[in-house]
Coordinates of C-alpha atoms in Angstrom, one line a residue:
X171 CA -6.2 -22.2 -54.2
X172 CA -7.4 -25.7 -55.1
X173 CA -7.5 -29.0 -53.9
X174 CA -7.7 -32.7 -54.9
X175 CA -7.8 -36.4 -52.9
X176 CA -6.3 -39.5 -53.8
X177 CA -7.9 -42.6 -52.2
X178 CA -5.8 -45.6 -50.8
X179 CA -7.4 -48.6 -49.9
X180 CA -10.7 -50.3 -50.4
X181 CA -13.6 -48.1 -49.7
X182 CA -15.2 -49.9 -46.4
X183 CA -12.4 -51.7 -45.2
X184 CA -10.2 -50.6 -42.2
X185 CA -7.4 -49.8 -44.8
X186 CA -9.1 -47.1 -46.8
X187 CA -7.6 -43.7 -46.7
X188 CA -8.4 -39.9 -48.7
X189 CA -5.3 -38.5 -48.9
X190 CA -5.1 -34.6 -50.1
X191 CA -3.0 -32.7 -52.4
X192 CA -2.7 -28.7 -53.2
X193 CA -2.8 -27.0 -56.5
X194 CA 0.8 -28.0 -57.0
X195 CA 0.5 -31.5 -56.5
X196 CA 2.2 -32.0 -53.4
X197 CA 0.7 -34.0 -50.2
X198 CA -0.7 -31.7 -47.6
X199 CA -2.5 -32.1 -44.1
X200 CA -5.8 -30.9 -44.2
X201 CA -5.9 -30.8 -40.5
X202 CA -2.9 -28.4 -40.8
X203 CA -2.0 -27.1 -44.6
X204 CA -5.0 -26.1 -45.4
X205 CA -5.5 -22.3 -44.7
X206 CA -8.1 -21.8 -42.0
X207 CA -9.2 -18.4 -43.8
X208 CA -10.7 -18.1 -47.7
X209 CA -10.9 -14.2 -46.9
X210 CA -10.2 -13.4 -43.7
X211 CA -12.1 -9.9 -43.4
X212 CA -15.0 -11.0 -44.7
X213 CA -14.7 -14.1 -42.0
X214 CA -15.4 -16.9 -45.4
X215 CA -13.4 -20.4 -44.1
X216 CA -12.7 -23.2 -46.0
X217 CA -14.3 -26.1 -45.1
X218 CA -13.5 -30.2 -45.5
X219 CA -16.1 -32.5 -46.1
X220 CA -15.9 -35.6 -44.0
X221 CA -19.3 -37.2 -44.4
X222 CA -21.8 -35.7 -47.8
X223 CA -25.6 -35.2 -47.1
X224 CA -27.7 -38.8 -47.0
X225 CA -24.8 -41.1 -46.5
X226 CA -24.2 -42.9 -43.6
X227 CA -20.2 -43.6 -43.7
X228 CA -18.8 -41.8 -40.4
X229 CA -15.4 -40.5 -42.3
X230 CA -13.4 -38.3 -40.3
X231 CA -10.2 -36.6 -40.6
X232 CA -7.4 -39.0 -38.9
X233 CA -6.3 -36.6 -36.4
X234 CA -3.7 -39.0 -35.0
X235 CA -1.9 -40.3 -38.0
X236 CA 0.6 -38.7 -40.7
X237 CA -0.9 -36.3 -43.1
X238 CA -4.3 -36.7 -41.1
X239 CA -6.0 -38.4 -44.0
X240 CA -9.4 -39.1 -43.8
X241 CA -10.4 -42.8 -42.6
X242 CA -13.2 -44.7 -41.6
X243 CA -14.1 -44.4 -37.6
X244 CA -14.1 -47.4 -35.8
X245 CA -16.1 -48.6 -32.2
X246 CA -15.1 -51.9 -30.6
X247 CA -13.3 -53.3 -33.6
X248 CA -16.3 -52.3 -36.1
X249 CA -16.3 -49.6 -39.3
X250 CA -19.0 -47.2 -37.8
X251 CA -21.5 -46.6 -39.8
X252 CA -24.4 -44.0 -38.4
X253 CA -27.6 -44.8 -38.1
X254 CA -30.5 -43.3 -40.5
X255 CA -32.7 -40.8 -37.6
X256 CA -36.0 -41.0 -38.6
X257 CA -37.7 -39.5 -40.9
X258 CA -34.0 -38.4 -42.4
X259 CA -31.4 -40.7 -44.4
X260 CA -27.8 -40.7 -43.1
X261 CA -26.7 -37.1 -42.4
X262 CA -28.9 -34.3 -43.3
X263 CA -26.0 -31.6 -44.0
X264 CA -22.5 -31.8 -45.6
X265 CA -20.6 -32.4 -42.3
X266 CA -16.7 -32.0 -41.7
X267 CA -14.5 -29.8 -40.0
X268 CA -12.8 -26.3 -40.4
X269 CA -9.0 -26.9 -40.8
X270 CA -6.7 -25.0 -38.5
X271 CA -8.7 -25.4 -35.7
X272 CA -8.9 -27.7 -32.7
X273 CA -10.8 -28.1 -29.8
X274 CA -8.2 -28.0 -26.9
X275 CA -9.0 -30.9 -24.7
X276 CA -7.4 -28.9 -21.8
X277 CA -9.3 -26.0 -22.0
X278 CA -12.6 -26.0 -20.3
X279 CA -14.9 -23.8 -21.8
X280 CA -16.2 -20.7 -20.1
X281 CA -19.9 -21.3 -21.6
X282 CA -20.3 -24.9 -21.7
X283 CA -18.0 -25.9 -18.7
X284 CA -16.9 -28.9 -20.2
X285 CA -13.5 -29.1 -22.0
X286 CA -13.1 -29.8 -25.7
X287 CA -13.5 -33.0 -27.7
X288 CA -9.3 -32.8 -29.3
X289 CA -11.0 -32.5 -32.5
X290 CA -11.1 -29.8 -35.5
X291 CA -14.3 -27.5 -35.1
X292 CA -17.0 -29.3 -36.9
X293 CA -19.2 -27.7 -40.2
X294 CA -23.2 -28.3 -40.7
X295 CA -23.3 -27.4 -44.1
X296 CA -26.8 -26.0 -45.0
X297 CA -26.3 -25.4 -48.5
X298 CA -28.4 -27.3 -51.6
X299 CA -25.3 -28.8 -52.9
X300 CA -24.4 -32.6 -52.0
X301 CA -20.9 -32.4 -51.9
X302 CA -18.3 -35.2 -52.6
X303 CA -16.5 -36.7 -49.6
X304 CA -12.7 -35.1 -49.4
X305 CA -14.2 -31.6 -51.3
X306 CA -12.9 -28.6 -49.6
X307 CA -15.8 -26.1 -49.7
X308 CA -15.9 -22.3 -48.8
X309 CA -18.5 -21.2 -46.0
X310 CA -19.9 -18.3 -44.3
X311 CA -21.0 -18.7 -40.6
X312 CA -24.2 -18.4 -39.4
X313 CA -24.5 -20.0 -35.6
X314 CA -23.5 -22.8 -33.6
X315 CA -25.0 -25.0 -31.9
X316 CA -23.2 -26.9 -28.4
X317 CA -23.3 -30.4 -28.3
X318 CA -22.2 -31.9 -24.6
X319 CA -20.6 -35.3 -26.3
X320 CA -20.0 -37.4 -23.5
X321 CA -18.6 -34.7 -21.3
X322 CA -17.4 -32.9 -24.1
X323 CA -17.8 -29.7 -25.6
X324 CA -18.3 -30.6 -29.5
X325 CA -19.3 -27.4 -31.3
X326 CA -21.6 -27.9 -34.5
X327 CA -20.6 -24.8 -36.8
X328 CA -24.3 -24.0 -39.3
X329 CA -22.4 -22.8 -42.4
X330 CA -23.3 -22.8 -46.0
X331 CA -21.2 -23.3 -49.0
X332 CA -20.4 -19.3 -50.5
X333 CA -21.4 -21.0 -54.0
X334 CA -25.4 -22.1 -53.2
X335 CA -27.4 -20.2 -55.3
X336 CA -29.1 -19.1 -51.8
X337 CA -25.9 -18.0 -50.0
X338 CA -26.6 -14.2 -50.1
X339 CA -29.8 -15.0 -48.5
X340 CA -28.4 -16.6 -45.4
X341 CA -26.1 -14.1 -42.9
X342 CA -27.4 -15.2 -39.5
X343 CA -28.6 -18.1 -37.6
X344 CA -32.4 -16.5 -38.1
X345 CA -32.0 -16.8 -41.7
X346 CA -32.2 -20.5 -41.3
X347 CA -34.9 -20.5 -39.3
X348 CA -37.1 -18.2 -41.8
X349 CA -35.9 -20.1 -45.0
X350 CA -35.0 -23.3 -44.0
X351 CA -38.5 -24.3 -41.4
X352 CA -37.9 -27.0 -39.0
X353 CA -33.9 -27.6 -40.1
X354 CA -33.0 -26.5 -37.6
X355 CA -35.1 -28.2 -34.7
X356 CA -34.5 -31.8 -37.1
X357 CA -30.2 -30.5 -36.5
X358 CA -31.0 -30.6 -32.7
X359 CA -33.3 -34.0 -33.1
X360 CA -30.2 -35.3 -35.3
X361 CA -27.7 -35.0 -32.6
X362 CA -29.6 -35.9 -29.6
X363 CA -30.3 -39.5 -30.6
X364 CA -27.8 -40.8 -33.3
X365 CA -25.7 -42.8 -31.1
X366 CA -28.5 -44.6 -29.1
X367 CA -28.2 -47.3 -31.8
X368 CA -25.0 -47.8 -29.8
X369 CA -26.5 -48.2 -26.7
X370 CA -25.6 -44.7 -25.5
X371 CA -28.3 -42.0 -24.0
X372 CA -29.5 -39.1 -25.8
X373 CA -26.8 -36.6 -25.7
X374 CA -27.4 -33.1 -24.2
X375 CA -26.9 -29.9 -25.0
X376 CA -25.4 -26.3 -23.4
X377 CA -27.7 -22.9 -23.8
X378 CA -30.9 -25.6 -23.5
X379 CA -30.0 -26.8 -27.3
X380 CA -30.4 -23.4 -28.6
X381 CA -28.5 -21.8 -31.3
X382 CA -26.0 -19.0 -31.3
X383 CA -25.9 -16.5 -33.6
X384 CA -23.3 -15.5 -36.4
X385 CA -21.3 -13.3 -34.1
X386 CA -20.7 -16.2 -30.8
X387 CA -20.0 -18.8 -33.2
X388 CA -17.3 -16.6 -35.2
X389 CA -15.5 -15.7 -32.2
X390 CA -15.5 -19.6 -31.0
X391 CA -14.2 -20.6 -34.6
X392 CA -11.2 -18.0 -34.4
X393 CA -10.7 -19.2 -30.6
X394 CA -10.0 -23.3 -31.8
X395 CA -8.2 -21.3 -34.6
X396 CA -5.8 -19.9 -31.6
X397 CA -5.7 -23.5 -30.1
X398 CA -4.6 -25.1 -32.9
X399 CA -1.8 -22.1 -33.4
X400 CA -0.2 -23.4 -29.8
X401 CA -0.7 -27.2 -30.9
X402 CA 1.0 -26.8 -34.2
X403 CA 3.7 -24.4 -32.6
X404 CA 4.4 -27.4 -29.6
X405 CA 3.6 -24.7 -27.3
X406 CA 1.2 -26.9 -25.8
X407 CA 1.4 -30.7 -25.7
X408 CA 0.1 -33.0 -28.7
X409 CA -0.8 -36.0 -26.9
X410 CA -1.6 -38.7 -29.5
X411 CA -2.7 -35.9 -31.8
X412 CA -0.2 -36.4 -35.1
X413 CA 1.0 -32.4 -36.1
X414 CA 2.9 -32.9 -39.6
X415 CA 2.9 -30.5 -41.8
X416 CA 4.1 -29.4 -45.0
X417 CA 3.5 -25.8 -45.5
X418 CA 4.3 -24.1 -41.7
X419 CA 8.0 -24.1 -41.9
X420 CA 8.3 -22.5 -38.5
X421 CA 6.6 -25.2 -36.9
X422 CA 8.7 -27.6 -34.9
X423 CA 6.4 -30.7 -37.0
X424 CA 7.1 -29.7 -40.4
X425 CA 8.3 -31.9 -43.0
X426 CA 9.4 -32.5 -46.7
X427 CA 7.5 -33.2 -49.7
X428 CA 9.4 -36.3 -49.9
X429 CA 8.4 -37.3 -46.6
X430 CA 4.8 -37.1 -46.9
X431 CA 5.0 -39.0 -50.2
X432 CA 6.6 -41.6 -48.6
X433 CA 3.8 -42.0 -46.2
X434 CA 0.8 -42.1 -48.7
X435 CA 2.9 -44.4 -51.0
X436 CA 3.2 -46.5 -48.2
X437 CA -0.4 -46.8 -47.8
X438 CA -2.6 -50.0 -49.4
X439 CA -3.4 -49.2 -53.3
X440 CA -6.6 -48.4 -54.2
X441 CA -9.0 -50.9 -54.6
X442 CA -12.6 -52.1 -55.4
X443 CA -15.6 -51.3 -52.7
X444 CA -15.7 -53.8 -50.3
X445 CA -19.6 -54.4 -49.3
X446 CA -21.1 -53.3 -46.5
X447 CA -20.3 -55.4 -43.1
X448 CA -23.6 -56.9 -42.1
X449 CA -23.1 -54.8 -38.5
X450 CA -23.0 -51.9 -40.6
X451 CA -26.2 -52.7 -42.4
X452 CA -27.7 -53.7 -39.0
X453 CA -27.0 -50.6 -37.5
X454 CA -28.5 -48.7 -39.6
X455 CA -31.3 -49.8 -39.7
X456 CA -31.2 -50.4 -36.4
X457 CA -32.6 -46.4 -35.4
X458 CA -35.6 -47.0 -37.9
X459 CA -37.3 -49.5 -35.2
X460 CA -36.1 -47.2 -32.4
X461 CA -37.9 -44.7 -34.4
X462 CA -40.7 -46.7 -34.9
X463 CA -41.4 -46.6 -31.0
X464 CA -40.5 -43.2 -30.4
X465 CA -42.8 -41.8 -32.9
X466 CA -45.6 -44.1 -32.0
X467 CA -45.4 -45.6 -36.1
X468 CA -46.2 -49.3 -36.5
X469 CA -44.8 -50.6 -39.4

């Protein structure tokens, strides 16, 4: 099973979309076409890549529009762009989202008591690879880690891509911590201050911002799996959330071929990178002074 983007748009505009085909060509939802499991018994998912290692360009899949493309995030009118956390540029993993999944806004979580964020689970990909934004990747779990977002429940899923050179090395949250030093404590630095540039407080964590092992964060992967089975089935409500398909033909959102070519070719044509907005530049750098004071450095 393969897969393949076409970009719309002008990279860094508000118009810029990654749109996603399958092996045969035809446009597909990676929110919803693209299979949750790579091999189900040995628990391998497949994995979209939203945001690669060291960039800075908040992408996310565009939960609320056809096809679920992926777009730029905006905040108050702006393209976000995240802030560098000190000592680290842009992200420090490959960072997107398991498909067939979602966390059910409705559902207040037993662990964290807080309900979930209406997204797809989110990856940390741990692997050596720097992958290319819109790449679907193939990942074993190894933990989680429980993000409260502002009031939300926003699992981080550890993974790494089956095809590092290190993957047999890594089977449990533990592994990480013996091969990878300090990753793992920089993962929980990461999250608790990237949106303070914003003017937001450090965010907080459930379990005391410790990981969970291989096992918990399985069994919360295949729960949003079940979730997203009742969302995509309309046996629970959608909300804003946008649910068409093009490969579940028992569910009450899917559609043609025809009509999801009709709404990428209605989408700008692709175009030449537009630069940086000067917020964007500002905000990133932005952190590197907040780090400055944090970390006691005088620059």
């Amino acid at each position: 099973m393969s897969f393949t983007i076409e970009e719309r748009g002008r990279p860094n505009s508000q118009e810029y979309r990654v749109f996603f085909k399958n092996s045969e060509g035809k446009y597909i939802s990676p929110f919803h076409d693209i299979p949750i499991y790579v091999n189900e018994a040995e628990n391998i998912f497949h994995a979209v890549v939203e945001v690669p290692r060291w960039t800075n360009v908040k992408m996310e899949i565009a939960t609320k529009d056809p096809f679920n493309p992926l777009k730029q995030d905006m905040k108050k009118g702006n393209l976000r762009y995240v802030a560098n956390v000190f000592p680290h540029k842009g992200y420090i993993w490959n960072y997107g989202a398991i498909p067939q999944t979602w966390e059910d806004p409705n559902h207040k979580d037993s662990d964290t008591g807080c309900c979930g964020d209406n997204d797809p689970i989110d990856i940390c990909d741990i692997g050596n690879k720097v992958c290319s934004q819109g790449e679907i990747i193939k990942v074993k779990v190894l933990g989680t880690l429980a993000l409260i977002d502002e009031g939300e429940t926003d699992w981080k899923v550890i993974v790494i891509n089956t095809e590092d050179p290190e993957a047999a090395d890594f089977n449990n949250i533990d592994d990480v911590r013996r091969l990878k030093p300090g990753y793992l404590e920089a993962t929980v630095d990461w999250f608790k201050r990237y949106k303070v540039p914003d003017g937001k407080p450090e965010n907080q964590f459930a379990f005391n911002g410790e990981f969970k092992d291989r096992d918990f964060a399985i069994t919360t992967v295949k729960s949003t799996h079940e979730f997203w089975k009742a969302l995509i089935s309309k046996k629970t409500s959608a909300g804003e959330l946008n649910c068409m398909n093009t490969t579940i033909s028992d569910s009450p959102f899917y559609c043609s071929a025809g009509d999801a070519e009709t709404v990428v070719k209605s989408a700008c044509a692709f175009g030449a990178e537009d630069p940086i907005p000067s917020s964007g530049e500002c905000l990133i750098t932005s952190l590197i002074y907040y780090s400055y004071s944090v970390y006691g450095i005088t620059k």
